PDB file of C-alpha atoms in Angstrom:
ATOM      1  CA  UNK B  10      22.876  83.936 -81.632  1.00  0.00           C
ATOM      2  CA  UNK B  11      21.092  81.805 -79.003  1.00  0.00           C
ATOM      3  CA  UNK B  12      18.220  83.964 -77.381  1.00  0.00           C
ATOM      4  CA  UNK B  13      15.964  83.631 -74.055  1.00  0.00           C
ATOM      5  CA  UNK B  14      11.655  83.458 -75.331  1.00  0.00           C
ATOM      6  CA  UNK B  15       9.191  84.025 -74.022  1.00  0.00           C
ATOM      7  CA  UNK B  16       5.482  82.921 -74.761  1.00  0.00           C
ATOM      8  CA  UNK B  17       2.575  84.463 -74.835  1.00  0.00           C
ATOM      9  CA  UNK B  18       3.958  88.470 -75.465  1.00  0.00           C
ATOM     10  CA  UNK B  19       0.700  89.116 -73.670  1.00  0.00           C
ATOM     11  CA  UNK B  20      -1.987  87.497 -71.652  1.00  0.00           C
ATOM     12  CA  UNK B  21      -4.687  88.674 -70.620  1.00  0.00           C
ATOM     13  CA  UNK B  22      -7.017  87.411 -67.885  1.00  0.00           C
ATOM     14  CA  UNK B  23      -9.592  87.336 -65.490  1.00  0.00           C
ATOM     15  CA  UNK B  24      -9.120  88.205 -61.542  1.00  0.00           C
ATOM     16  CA  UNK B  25      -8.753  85.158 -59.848  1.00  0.00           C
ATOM     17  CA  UNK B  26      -7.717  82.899 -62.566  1.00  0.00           C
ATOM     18  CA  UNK B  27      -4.575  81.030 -62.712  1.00  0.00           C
ATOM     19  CA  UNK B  28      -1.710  82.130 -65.829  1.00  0.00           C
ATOM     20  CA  UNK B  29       0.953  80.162 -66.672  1.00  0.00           C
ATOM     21  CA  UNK B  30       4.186  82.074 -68.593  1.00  0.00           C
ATOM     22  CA  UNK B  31       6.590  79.906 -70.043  1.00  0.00           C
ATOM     23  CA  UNK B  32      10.135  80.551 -70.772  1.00  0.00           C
ATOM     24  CA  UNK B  33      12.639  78.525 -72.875  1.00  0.00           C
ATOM     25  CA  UNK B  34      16.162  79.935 -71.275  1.00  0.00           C
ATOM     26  CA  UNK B  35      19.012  79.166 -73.452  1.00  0.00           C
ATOM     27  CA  UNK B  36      20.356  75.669 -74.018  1.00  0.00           C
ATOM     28  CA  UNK B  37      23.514  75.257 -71.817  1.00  0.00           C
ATOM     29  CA  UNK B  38      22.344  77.695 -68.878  1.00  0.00           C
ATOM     30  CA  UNK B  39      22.207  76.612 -65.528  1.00  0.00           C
ATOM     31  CA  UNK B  40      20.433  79.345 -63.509  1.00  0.00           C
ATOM     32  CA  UNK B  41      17.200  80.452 -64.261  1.00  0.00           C
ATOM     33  CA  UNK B  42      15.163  83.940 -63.138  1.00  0.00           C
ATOM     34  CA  UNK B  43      11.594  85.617 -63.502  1.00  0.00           C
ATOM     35  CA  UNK B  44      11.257  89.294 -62.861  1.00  0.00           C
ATOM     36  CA  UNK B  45       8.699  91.363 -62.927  1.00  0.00           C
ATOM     37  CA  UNK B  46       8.279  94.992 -63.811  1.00  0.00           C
ATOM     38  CA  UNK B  47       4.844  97.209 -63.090  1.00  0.00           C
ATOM     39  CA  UNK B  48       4.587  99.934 -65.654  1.00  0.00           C
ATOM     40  CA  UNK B  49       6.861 102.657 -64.785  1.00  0.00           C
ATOM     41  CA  UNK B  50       8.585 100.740 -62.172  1.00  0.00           C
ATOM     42  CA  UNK B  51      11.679  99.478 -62.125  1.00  0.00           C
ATOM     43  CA  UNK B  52      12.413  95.396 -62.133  1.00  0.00           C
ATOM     44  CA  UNK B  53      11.874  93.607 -59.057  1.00  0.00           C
ATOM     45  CA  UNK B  54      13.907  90.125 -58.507  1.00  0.00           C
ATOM     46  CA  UNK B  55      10.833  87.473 -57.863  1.00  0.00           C
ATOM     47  CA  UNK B  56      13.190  84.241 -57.584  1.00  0.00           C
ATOM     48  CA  UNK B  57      15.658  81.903 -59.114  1.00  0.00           C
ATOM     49  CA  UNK B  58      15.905  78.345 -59.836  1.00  0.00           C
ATOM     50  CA  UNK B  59      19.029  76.093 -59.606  1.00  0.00           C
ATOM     51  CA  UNK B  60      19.400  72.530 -59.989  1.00  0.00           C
ATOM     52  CA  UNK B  61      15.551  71.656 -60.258  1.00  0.00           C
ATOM     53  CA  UNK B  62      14.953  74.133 -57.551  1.00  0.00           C
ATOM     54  CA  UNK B  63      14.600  77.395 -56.167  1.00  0.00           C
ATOM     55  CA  UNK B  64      18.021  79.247 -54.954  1.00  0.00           C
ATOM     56  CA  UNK B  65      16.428  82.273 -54.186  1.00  0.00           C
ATOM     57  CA  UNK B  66      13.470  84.250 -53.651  1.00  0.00           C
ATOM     58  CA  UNK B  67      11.928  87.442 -53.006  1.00  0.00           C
ATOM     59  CA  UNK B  68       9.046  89.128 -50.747  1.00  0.00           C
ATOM     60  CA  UNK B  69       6.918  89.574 -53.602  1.00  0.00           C
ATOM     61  CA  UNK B  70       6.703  85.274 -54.545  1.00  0.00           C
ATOM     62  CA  UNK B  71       4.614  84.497 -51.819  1.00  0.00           C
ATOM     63  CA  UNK B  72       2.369  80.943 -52.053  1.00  0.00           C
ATOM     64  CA  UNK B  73       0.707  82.547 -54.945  1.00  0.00           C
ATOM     65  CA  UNK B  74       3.683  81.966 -56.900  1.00  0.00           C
ATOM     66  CA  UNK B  75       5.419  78.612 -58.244  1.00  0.00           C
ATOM     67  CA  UNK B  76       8.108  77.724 -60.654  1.00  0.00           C
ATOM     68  CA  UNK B  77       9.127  74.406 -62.638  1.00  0.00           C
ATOM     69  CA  UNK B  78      11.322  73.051 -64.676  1.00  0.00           C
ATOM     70  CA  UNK B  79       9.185  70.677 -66.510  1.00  0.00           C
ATOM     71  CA  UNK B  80      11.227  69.307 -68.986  1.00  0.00           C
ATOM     72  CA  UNK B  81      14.863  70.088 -70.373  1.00  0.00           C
ATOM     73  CA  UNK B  82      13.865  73.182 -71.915  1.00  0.00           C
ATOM     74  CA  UNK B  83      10.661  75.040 -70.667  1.00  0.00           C
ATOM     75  CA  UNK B  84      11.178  77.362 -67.382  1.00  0.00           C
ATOM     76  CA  UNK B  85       7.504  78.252 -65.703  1.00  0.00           C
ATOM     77  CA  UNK B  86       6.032  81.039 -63.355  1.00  0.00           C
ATOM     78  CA  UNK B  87       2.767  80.414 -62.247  1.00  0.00           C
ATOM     79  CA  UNK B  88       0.063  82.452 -60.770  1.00  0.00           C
ATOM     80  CA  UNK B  89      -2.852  80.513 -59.247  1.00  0.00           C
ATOM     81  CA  UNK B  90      -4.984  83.330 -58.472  1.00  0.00           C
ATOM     82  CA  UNK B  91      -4.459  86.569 -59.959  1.00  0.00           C
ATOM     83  CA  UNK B  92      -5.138  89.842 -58.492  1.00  0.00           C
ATOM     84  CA  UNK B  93      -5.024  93.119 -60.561  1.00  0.00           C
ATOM     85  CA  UNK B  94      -1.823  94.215 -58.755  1.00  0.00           C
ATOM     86  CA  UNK B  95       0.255  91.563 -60.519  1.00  0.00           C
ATOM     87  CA  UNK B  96      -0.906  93.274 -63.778  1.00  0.00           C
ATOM     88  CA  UNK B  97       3.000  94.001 -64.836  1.00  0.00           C
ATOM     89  CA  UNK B  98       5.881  92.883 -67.197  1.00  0.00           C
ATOM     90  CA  UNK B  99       7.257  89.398 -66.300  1.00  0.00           C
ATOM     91  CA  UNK B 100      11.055  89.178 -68.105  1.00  0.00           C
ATOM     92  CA  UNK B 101      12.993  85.443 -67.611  1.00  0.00           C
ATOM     93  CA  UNK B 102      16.656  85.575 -67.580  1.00  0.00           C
ATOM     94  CA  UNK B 103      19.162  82.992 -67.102  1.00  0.00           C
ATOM     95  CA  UNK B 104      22.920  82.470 -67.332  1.00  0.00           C
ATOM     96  CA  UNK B 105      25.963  80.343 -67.817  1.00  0.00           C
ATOM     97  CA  UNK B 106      27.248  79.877 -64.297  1.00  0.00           C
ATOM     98  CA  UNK B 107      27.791  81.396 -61.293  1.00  0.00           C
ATOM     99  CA  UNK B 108      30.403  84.428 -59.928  1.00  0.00           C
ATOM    100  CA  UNK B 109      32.382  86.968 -61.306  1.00  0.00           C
ATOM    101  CA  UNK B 110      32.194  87.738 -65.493  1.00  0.00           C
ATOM    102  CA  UNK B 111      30.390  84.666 -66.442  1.00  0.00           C
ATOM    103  CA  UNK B 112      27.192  86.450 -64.087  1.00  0.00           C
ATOM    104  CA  UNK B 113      25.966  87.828 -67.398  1.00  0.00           C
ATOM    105  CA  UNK B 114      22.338  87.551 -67.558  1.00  0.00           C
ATOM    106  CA  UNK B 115      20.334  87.123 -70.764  1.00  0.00           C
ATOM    107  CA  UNK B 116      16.739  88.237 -70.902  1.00  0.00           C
ATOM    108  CA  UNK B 117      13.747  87.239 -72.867  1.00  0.00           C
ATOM    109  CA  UNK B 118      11.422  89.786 -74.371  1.00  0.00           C
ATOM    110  CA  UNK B 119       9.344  89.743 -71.808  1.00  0.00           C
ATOM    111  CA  UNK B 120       5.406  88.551 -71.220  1.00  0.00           C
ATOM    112  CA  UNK B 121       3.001  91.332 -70.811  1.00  0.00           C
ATOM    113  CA  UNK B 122       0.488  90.013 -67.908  1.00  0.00           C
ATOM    114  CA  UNK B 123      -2.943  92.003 -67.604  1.00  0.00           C
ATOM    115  CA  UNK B 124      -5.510  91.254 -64.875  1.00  0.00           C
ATOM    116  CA  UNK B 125      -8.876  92.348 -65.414  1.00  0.00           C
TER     117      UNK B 125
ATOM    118  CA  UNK X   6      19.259  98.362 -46.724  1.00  0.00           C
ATOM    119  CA  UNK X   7      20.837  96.962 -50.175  1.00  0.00           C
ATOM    120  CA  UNK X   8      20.112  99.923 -52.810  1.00  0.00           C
ATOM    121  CA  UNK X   9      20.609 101.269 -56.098  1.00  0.00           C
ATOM    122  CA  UNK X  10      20.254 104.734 -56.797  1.00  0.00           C
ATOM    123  CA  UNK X  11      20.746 106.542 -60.520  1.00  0.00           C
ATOM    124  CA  UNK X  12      21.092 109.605 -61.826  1.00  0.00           C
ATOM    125  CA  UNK X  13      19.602 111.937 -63.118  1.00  0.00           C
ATOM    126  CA  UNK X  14      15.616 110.185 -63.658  1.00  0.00           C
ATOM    127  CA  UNK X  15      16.078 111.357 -67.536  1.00  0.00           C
ATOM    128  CA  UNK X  16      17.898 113.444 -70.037  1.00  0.00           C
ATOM    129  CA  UNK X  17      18.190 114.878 -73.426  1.00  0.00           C
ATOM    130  CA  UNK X  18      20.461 115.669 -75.286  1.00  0.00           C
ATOM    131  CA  UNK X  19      21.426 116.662 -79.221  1.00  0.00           C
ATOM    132  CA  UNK X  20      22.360 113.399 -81.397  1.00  0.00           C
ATOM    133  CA  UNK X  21      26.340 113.192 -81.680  1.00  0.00           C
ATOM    134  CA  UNK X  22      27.051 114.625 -77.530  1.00  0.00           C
ATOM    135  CA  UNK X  23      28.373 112.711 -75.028  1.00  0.00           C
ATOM    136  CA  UNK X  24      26.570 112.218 -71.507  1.00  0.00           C
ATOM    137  CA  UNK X  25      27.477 110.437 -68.365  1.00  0.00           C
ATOM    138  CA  UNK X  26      24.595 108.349 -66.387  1.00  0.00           C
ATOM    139  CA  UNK X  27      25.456 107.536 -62.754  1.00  0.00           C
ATOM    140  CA  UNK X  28      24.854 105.121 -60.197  1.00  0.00           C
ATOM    141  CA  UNK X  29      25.601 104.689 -56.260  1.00  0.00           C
ATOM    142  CA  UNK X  30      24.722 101.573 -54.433  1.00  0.00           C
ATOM    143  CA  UNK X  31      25.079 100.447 -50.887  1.00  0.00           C
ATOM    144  CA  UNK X  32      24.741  96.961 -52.250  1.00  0.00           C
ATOM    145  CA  UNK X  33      27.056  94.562 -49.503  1.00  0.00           C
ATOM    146  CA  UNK X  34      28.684  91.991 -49.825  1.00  0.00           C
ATOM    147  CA  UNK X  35      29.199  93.475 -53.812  1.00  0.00           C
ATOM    148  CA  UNK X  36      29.544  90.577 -56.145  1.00  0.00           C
ATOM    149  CA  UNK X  37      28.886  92.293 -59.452  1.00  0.00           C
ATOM    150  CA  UNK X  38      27.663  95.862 -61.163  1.00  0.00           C
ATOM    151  CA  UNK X  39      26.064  95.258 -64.449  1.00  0.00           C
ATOM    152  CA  UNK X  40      24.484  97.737 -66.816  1.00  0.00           C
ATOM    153  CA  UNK X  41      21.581  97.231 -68.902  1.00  0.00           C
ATOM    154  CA  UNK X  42      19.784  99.022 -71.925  1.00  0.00           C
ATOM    155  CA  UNK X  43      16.198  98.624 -71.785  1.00  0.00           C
ATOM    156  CA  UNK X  44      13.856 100.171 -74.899  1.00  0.00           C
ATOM    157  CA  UNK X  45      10.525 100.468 -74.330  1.00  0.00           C
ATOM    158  CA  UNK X  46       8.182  97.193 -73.791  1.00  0.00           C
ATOM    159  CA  UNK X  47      11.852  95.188 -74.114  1.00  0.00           C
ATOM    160  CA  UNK X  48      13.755  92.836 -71.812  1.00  0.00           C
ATOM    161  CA  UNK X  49      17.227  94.444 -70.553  1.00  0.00           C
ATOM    162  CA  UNK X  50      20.586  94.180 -72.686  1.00  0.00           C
ATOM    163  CA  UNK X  51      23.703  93.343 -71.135  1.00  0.00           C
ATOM    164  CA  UNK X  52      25.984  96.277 -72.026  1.00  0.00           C
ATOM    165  CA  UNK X  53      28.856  95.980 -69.109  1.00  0.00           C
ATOM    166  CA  UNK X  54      29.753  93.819 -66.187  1.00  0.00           C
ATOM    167  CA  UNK X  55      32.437  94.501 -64.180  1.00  0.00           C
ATOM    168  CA  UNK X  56      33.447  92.614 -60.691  1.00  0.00           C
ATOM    169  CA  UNK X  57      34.982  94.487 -57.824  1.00  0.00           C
ATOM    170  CA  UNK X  58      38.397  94.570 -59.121  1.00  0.00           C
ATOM    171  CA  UNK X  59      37.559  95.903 -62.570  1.00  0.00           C
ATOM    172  CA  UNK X  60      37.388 100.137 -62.709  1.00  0.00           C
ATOM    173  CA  UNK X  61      36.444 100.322 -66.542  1.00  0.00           C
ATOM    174  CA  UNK X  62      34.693  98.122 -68.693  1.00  0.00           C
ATOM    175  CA  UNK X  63      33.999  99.571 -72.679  1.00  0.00           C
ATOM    176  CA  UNK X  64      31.967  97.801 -75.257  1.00  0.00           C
ATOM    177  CA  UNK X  65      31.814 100.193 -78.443  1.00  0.00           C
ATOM    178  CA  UNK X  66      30.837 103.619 -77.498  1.00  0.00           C
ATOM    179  CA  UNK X  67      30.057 102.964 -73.853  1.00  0.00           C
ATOM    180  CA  UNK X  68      32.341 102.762 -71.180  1.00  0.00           C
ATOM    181  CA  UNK X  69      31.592 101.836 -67.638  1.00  0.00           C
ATOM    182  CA  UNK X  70      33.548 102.850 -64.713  1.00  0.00           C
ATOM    183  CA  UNK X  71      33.138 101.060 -61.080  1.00  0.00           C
ATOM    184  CA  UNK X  72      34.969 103.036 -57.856  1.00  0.00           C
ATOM    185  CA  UNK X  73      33.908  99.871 -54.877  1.00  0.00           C
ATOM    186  CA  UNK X  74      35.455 101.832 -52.441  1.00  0.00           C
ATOM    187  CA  UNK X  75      32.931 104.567 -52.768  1.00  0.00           C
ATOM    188  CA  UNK X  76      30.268 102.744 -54.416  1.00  0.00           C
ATOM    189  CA  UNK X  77      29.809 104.321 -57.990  1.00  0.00           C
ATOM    190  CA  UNK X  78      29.586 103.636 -61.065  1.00  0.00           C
ATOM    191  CA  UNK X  79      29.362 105.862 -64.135  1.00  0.00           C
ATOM    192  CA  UNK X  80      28.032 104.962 -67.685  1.00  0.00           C
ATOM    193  CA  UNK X  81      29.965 107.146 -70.500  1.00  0.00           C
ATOM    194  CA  UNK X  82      28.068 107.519 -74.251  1.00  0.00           C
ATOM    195  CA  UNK X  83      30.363 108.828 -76.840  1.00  0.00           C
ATOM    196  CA  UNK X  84      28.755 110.741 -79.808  1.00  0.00           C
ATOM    197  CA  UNK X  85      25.146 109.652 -78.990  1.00  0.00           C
ATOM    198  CA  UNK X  86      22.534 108.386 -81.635  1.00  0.00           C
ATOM    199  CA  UNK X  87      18.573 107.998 -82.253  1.00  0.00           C
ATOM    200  CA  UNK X  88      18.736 104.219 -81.282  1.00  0.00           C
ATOM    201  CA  UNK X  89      20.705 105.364 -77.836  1.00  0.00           C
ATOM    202  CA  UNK X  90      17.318 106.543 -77.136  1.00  0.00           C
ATOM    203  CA  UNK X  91      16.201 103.979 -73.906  1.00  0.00           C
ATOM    204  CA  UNK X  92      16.244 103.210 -70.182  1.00  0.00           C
ATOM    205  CA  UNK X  93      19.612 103.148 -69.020  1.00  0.00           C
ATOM    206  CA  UNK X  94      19.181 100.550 -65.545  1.00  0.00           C
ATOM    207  CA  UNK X  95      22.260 100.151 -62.937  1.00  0.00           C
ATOM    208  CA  UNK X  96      21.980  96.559 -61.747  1.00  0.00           C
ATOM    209  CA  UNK X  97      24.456  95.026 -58.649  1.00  0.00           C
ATOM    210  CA  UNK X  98      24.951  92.091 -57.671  1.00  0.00           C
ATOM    211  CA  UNK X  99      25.431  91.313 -53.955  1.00  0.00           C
ATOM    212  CA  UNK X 100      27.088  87.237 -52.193  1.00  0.00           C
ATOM    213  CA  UNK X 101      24.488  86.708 -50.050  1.00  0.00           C
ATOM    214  CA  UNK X 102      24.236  83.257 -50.749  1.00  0.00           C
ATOM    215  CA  UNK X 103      21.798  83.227 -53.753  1.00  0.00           C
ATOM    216  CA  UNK X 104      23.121  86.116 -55.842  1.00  0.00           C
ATOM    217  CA  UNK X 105      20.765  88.682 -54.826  1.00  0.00           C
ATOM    218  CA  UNK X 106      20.175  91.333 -57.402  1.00  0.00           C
ATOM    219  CA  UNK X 107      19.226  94.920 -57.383  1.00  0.00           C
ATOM    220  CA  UNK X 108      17.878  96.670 -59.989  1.00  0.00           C
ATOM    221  CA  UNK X 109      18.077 100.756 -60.051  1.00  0.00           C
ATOM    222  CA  UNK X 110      15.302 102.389 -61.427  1.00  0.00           C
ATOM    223  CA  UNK X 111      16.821 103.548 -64.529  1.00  0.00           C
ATOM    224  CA  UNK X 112      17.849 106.906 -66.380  1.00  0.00           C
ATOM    225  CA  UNK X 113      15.583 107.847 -69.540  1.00  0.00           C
ATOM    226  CA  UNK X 114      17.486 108.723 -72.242  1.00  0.00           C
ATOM    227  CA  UNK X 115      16.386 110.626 -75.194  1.00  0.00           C
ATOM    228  CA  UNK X 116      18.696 111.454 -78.012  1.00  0.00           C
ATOM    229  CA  UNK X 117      17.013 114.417 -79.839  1.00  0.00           C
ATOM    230  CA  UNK X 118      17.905 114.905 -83.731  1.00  0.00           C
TER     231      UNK X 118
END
């Protein structure tokens, strides 16, 4: 059955320094997601990406904060400086289409980010 | 404000019971009400998804129920197990243009032996 990955399962890094999680959604999905989920918190929405570009996004992806679609496959979130507060689980989803039954989301596994 | 509030936090209960997880939003416009079963360190699975004119939704030994006129929804387990043992997270779906999506915080199951 056709999954959403997720690479690294964890990264760790450095205040400051820039992470890049990557996300291969599956094949014949059209909408594309990152959330993110502090421990013991519950998931926050941080955007979504339609058509080579974003549909959507939240309070929390401020200029920090950029997506891409680099090639047919990969999905991106980057963070060009990190700060310890977006220490947290990032999770990439994406689906079919859009409205009504065919809304149903598929997650990855999920990248554990640490900021030291 | 577009929320999503479940209940209760957590809950245990003996392997083989039934229990009921709940969920009131104030999500509007309401596209969507989704629920999700998250295990520890895990991305969310899809269990139900029901749009506003569904009222029940079952896949195996859950069974979803959506009331849009007063904004709940219930999650039913039949004759729990171990591996029932996870977050439980309400998730709805409002039109505003871009499919905005709010995630409830989740009840904590634990399915005791």
């Amino acid at each position: 059955e056709p999954e959403v990955t997720q690479t690294p399962s964890h990264q760790v890094t450095q205040m400051g320094q820039e992470v890049i999680l990557r996300c291969v959604p599956i094949s014949n999905h059209l909408y594309f997601y990152w959330y993110r989920q502090i421990l013991g918190q519950k998931v926050e929405f941080l955007v979504s990406f339609y058509n080579n570009e974003i549909s959507e996004k939240s309070e929390i992806f401020d200029d920090q904060f950029s997506v891409e679609r680099p090639d047919g496959s990969n999905f991106t979130l980057k963070i060009r400086s990190t700060k310890l507060e977006d220490s947290a689980m990032y999770f990439c989803a994406s689906r079919v289409s859009e409205g009504g039954r065919y809304n149903e989301q598929f997650f990855g596994p999920g990248t554990r980010l640490t900021v030291l | 404000k577009n929320q999503v509030e479940q209940s209760p936090q957590s809950l245990i209960i003996l392997e083989g019971k039934n229990c009921t997880l709940q969920c009131n939003y104030t999500v509007s416009p309401f596209s969507n009400l989704r629920w999700y079963k998250q295990d520890t360190g895990r991305g969310p699975v899809s269990l139900t998804i029901m749009t506003f004119s569904e009222n029940t939704k079952s896949n195996g030994r859950y069974t979803a129920t959506l009331d849009a006129d007063t904004k709940q929804s219930s999650l039913h387990i039949t004759a729990s197990q171990l591996s029932d043992s996870a977050s439980y997270i309400c998730v709805v779906s409002g039109d505003t243009g871009g499919f905005k999506t709010i995630f409830g915080a989740g009840t904590r199951l634990f399915v005791k032996a």
